[in-house]
Tab-separated table of C-alpha atoms in Angstrom:
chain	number	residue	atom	x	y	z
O	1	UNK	CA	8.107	2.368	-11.450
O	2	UNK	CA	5.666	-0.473	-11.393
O	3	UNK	CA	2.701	-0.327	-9.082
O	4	UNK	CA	1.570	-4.569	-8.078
O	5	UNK	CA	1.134	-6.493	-11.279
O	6	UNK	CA	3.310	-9.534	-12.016
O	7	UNK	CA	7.135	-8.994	-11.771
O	8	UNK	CA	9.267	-8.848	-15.146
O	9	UNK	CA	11.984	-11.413	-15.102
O	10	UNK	CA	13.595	-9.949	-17.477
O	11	UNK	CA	14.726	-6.890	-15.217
O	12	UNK	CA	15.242	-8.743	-11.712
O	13	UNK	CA	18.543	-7.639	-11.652
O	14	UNK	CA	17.830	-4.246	-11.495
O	15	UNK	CA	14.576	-3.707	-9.968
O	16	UNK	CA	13.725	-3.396	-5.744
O	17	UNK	CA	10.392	-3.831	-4.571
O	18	UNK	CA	9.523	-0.965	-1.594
O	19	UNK	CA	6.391	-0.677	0.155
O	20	UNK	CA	4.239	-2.173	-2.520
O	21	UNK	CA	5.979	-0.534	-5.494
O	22	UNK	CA	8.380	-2.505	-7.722
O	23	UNK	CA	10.889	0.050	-8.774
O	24	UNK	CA	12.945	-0.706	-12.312
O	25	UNK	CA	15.993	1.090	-13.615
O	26	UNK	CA	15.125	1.025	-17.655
O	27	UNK	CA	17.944	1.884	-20.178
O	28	UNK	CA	16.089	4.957	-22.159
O	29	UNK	CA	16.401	3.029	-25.380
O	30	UNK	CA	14.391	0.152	-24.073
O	31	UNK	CA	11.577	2.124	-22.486
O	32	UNK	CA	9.417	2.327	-25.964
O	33	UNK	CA	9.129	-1.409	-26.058
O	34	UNK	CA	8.540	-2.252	-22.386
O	35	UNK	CA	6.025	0.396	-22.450
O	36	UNK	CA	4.347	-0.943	-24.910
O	37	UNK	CA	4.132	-4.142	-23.163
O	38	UNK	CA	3.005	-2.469	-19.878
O	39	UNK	CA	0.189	-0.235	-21.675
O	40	UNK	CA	-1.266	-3.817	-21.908
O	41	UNK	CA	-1.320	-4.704	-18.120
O	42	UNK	CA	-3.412	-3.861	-15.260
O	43	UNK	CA	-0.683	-2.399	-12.985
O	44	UNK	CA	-0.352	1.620	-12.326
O	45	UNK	CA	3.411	2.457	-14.413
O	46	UNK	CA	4.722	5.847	-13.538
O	47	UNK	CA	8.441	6.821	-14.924
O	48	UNK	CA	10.627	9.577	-13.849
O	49	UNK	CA	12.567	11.646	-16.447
O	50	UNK	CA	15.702	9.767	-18.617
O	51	UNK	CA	19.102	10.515	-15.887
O	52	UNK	CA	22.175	9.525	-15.387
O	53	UNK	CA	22.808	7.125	-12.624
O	54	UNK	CA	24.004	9.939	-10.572
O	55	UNK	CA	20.415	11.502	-10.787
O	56	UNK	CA	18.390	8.002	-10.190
O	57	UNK	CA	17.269	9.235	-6.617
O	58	UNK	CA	15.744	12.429	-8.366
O	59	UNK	CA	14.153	9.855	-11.169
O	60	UNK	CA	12.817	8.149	-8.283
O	61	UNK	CA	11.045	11.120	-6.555
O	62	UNK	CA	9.457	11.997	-10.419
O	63	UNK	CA	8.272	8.501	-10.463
O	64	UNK	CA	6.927	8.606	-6.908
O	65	UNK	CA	4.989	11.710	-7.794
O	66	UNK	CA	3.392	10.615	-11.028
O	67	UNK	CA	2.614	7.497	-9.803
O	68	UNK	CA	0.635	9.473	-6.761
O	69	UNK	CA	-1.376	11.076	-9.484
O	70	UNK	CA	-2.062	8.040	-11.079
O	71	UNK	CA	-3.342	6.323	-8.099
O	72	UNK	CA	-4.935	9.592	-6.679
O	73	UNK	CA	-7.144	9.328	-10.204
O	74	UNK	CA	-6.176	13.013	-11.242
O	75	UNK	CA	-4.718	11.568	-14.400
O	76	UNK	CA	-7.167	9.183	-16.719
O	77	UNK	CA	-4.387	7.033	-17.449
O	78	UNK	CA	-2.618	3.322	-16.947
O	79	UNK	CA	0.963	4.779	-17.662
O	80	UNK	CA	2.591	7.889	-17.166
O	81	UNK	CA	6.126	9.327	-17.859
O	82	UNK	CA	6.810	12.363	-15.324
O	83	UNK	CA	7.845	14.756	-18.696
O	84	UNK	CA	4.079	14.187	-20.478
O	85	UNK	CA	2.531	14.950	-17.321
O	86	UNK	CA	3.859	18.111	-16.266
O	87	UNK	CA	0.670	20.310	-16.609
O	88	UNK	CA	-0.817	17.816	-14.100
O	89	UNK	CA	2.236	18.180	-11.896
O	90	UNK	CA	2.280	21.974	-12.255
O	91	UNK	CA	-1.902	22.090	-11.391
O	92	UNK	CA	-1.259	19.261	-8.246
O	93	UNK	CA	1.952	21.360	-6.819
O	94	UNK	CA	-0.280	24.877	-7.024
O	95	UNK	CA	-3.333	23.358	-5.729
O	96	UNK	CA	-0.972	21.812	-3.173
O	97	UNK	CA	0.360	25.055	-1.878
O	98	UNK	CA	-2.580	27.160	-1.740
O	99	UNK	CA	-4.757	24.043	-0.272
O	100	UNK	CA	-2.082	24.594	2.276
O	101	UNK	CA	-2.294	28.847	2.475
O	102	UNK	CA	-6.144	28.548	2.956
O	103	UNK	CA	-7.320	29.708	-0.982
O	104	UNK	CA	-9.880	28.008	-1.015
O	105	UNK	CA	-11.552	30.018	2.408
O	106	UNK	CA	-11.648	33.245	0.707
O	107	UNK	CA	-14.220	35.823	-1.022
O	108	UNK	CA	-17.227	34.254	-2.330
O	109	UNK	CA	-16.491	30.467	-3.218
O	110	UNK	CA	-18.547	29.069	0.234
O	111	UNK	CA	-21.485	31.202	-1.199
O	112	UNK	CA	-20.944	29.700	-4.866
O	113	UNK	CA	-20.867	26.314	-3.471
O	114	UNK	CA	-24.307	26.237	-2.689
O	115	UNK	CA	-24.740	26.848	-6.798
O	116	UNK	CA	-22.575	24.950	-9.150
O	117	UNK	CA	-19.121	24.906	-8.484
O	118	UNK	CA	-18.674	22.142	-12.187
O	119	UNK	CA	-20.714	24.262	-14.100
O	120	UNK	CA	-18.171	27.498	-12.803
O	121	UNK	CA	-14.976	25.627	-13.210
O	122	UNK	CA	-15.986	24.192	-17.079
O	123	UNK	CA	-16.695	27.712	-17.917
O	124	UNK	CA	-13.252	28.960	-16.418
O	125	UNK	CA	-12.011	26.169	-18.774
O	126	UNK	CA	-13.648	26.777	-21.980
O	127	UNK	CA	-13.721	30.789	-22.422
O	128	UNK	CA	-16.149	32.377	-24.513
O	129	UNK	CA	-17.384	28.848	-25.265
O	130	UNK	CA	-20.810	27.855	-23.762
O	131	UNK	CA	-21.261	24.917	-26.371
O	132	UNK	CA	-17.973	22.991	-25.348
O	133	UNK	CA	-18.304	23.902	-21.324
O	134	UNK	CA	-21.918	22.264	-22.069
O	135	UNK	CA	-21.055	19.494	-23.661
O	136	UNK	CA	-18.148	18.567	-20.481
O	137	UNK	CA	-20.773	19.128	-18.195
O	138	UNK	CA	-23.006	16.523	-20.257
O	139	UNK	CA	-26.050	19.459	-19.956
O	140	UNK	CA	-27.927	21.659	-22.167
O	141	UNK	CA	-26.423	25.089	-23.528
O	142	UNK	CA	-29.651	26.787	-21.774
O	143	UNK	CA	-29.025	25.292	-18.447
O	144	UNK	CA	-25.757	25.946	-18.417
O	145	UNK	CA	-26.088	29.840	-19.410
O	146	UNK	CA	-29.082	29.652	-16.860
O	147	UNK	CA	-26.246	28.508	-14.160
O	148	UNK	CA	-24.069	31.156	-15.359
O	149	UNK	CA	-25.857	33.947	-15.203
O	150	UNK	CA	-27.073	32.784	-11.543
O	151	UNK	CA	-23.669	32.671	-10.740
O	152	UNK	CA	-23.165	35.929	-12.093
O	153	UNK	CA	-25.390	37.209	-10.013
O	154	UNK	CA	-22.776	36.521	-6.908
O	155	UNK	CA	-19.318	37.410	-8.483
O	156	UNK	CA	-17.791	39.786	-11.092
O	157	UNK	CA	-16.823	37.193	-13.826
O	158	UNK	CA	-16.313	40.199	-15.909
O	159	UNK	CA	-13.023	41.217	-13.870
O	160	UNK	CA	-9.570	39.008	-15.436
O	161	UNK	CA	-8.453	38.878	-11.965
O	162	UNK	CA	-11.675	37.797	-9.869
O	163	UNK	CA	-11.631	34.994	-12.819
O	164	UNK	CA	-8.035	33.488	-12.243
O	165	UNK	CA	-8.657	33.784	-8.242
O	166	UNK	CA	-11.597	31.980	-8.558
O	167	UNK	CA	-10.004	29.229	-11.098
O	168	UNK	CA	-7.213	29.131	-8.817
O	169	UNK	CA	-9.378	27.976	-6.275
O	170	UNK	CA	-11.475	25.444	-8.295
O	171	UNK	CA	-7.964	23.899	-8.893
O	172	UNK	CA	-7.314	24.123	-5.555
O	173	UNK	CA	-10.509	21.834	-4.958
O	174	UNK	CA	-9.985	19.745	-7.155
O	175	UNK	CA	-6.332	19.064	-7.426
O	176	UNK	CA	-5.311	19.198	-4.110
Protein backbone atom coordinates (compact mmCIF):
# COMPACT_ATOMS: atom_id res chain seq x y z
CA UNK A 1 0.00 0.00 0.00
CA UNK A 2 1.30 3.36 -1.01
CA UNK A 3 0.45 6.39 1.06
CA UNK A 4 0.52 9.96 -1.69
CA UNK A 5 3.80 10.02 -3.51
CA UNK A 6 3.91 9.81 -7.31
CA UNK A 7 2.02 6.83 -8.91
CA UNK A 8 4.15 3.81 -10.44
CA UNK A 9 3.27 3.27 -14.03
CA UNK A 10 4.56 0.32 -14.04
CA UNK A 11 1.70 -1.26 -11.80
CA UNK A 12 -1.46 0.82 -13.10
CA UNK A 13 -3.02 -2.17 -13.97
CA UNK A 14 -3.26 -3.45 -10.76
CA UNK A 15 -3.34 -0.75 -8.32
CA UNK A 16 -6.82 1.43 -6.99
CA UNK A 17 -6.43 4.57 -5.36
CA UNK A 18 -9.08 4.85 -2.09
CA UNK A 19 -9.37 7.68 0.11
CA UNK A 20 -5.89 8.97 -0.35
CA UNK A 21 -4.13 5.59 -0.37
CA UNK A 22 -2.90 4.01 -3.63
CA UNK A 23 -3.30 0.35 -3.04
CA UNK A 24 -0.89 -2.18 -5.30
CA UNK A 25 -1.21 -5.92 -5.66
CA UNK A 26 2.80 -6.91 -5.83
CA UNK A 27 3.79 -10.47 -7.02
CA UNK A 28 5.99 -11.62 -3.76
CA UNK A 29 8.99 -12.11 -5.99
CA UNK A 30 8.99 -8.53 -7.09
CA UNK A 31 8.51 -6.91 -3.70
CA UNK A 32 12.52 -6.88 -2.86
CA UNK A 33 13.16 -4.65 -5.81
CA UNK A 34 10.20 -2.26 -5.65
CA UNK A 35 11.01 -1.91 -2.10
CA UNK A 36 14.08 -0.96 -2.66
CA UNK A 37 12.97 1.67 -4.93
CA UNK A 38 10.29 2.92 -2.45
CA UNK A 39 12.83 3.00 0.66
CA UNK A 40 14.07 5.93 -1.54
CA UNK A 41 10.78 8.01 -1.70
CA UNK A 42 8.99 10.24 0.55
CA UNK A 43 5.62 8.39 0.61
CA UNK A 44 4.42 6.21 3.85
CA UNK A 45 4.63 2.15 2.19
CA UNK A 46 2.89 -0.31 4.41
CA UNK A 47 2.47 -4.12 2.99
CA UNK A 48 0.26 -6.78 4.24
CA UNK A 49 1.55 -10.40 4.52
CA UNK A 50 2.40 -12.53 0.95
CA UNK A 51 -1.57 -14.30 0.11
CA UNK A 52 -3.19 -15.78 -2.30
CA UNK A 53 -5.66 -13.79 -4.23
CA UNK A 54 -8.34 -15.37 -2.25
CA UNK A 55 -6.82 -13.71 0.96
CA UNK A 56 -6.10 -10.06 -0.75
CA UNK A 57 -9.00 -8.46 1.40
CA UNK A 58 -7.15 -9.83 4.62
CA UNK A 59 -3.66 -8.40 2.95
CA UNK A 60 -5.50 -5.31 2.68
CA UNK A 61 -6.66 -4.95 6.35
CA UNK A 62 -2.62 -5.86 7.38
CA UNK A 63 -1.67 -3.09 5.13
CA UNK A 64 -4.32 -0.71 6.46
CA UNK A 65 -3.08 -1.37 9.95
CA UNK A 66 0.63 -0.94 9.44
CA UNK A 67 0.22 1.85 7.47
CA UNK A 68 -1.92 3.45 10.62
CA UNK A 69 1.19 2.91 12.64
CA UNK A 70 3.27 4.43 10.27
CA UNK A 71 1.32 7.52 9.98
CA UNK A 72 0.33 7.47 13.76
CA UNK A 73 4.46 7.77 14.22
CA UNK A 74 4.56 4.61 16.59
CA UNK A 75 6.96 3.05 14.15
CA UNK A 76 10.35 5.20 13.17
CA UNK A 77 10.09 4.06 9.77
CA UNK A 78 9.33 5.02 5.82
CA UNK A 79 8.31 1.32 4.97
CA UNK A 80 6.81 -1.37 6.73
CA UNK A 81 5.79 -5.02 5.90
CA UNK A 82 2.86 -6.15 8.40
CA UNK A 83 5.19 -9.60 9.33
CA UNK A 84 8.44 -7.28 10.64
CA UNK A 85 6.15 -5.28 12.58
CA UNK A 86 4.28 -7.55 14.62
CA UNK A 87 5.67 -6.58 18.12
CA UNK A 88 4.32 -3.10 17.23
CA UNK A 89 1.02 -4.61 16.20
CA UNK A 90 0.88 -6.88 19.26
CA UNK A 91 1.84 -3.55 21.75
CA UNK A 92 -0.93 -1.17 19.52
CA UNK A 93 -3.81 -4.08 19.72
CA UNK A 94 -3.10 -4.47 23.81
CA UNK A 95 -2.81 -0.88 24.40
CA UNK A 96 -5.92 -0.70 22.22
CA UNK A 97 -8.02 -2.93 24.36
CA UNK A 98 -7.16 -1.89 27.72
CA UNK A 99 -7.20 2.01 26.54
CA UNK A 100 -10.68 0.81 25.91
CA UNK A 101 -11.27 -1.30 29.57
CA UNK A 102 -10.05 1.86 31.49
CA UNK A 103 -6.15 0.47 32.51
CA UNK A 104 -4.85 3.25 32.49
CA UNK A 105 -7.46 4.76 35.56
CA UNK A 106 -6.27 2.36 38.03
CA UNK A 107 -3.94 2.10 41.31
CA UNK A 108 -1.31 4.62 41.46
CA UNK A 109 -0.38 5.80 37.80
CA UNK A 110 -2.46 9.48 38.26
CA UNK A 111 -0.19 9.86 41.41
CA UNK A 112 3.06 8.79 39.34
CA UNK A 113 2.17 11.17 36.70
CA UNK A 114 2.91 14.03 38.62
CA UNK A 115 6.72 12.32 38.77
CA UNK A 116 8.15 10.83 35.68
CA UNK A 117 6.11 8.61 33.86
CA UNK A 118 9.58 8.29 30.79
CA UNK A 119 11.91 7.83 33.38
CA UNK A 120 9.30 4.73 34.86
CA UNK A 121 8.55 3.27 31.52
CA UNK A 122 12.62 3.20 30.31
CA UNK A 123 13.26 1.44 33.49
CA UNK A 124 10.32 -1.14 32.87
CA UNK A 125 12.25 -1.47 29.54
CA UNK A 126 15.75 -1.93 30.47
CA UNK A 127 15.71 -4.27 33.76
CA UNK A 128 18.42 -4.23 36.09
CA UNK A 129 20.03 -1.70 33.73
CA UNK A 130 20.23 1.96 34.99
CA UNK A 131 23.11 2.83 32.43
CA UNK A 132 21.04 1.92 29.20
CA UNK A 133 17.45 3.31 30.72
CA UNK A 134 19.82 6.53 31.22
CA UNK A 135 21.22 6.78 28.23
CA UNK A 136 17.25 6.48 26.34
CA UNK A 137 16.22 9.01 28.57
CA UNK A 138 19.32 11.23 27.33
CA UNK A 139 19.98 11.95 31.45
CA UNK A 140 22.50 11.20 33.97
CA UNK A 141 22.70 7.66 35.79
CA UNK A 142 22.27 9.79 39.20
CA UNK A 143 19.19 11.52 38.11
CA UNK A 144 17.72 8.80 36.88
CA UNK A 145 18.29 6.49 40.13
CA UNK A 146 17.27 9.81 41.98
CA UNK A 147 13.79 9.49 39.88
CA UNK A 148 13.65 5.96 40.71
CA UNK A 149 13.93 5.78 44.02
CA UNK A 150 11.28 8.81 44.25
CA UNK A 151 9.14 6.72 42.42
CA UNK A 152 9.77 4.01 44.65
CA UNK A 153 8.68 5.78 47.22
CA UNK A 154 4.87 5.53 45.68
CA UNK A 155 4.73 1.88 44.31
CA UNK A 156 6.16 -1.61 45.06
CA UNK A 157 8.52 -2.01 41.99
CA UNK A 158 9.83 -4.89 43.90
CA UNK A 159 6.50 -7.01 43.25
CA UNK A 160 6.72 -8.94 39.32
CA UNK A 161 3.14 -8.26 39.11
CA UNK A 162 2.73 -4.46 40.27
CA UNK A 163 5.70 -4.16 37.50
CA UNK A 164 3.85 -5.71 34.38
CA UNK A 165 0.47 -3.78 35.55
CA UNK A 166 2.20 -0.78 35.61
CA UNK A 167 4.14 -1.47 32.10
CA UNK A 168 0.93 -2.51 30.84
CA UNK A 169 -0.32 0.75 31.43
CA UNK A 170 2.67 2.84 30.18
CA UNK A 171 1.92 0.89 26.91
CA UNK A 172 -1.38 1.66 27.23
CA UNK A 173 -0.31 5.49 27.16
CA UNK A 174 1.69 5.36 24.82
CA UNK A 175 0.48 2.96 22.24
CA UNK A 176 -2.95 3.51 22.28
Amino acid sequence: MLNGGPSLRVFEDITGALHGVLYAVVPDKGWTQLRAVLATGEPLVAAGAAVDLTDLPLSRSQADETLALLRNGLISLRLAGYEEVWSSLVLHRVAAASNASGVAELGPLNQLKEMDLDTLYQWLRHPGDPREASRALRIHPNTFRYRMKKIGEVVDLDDPDVRLALLTQLVTLKWA
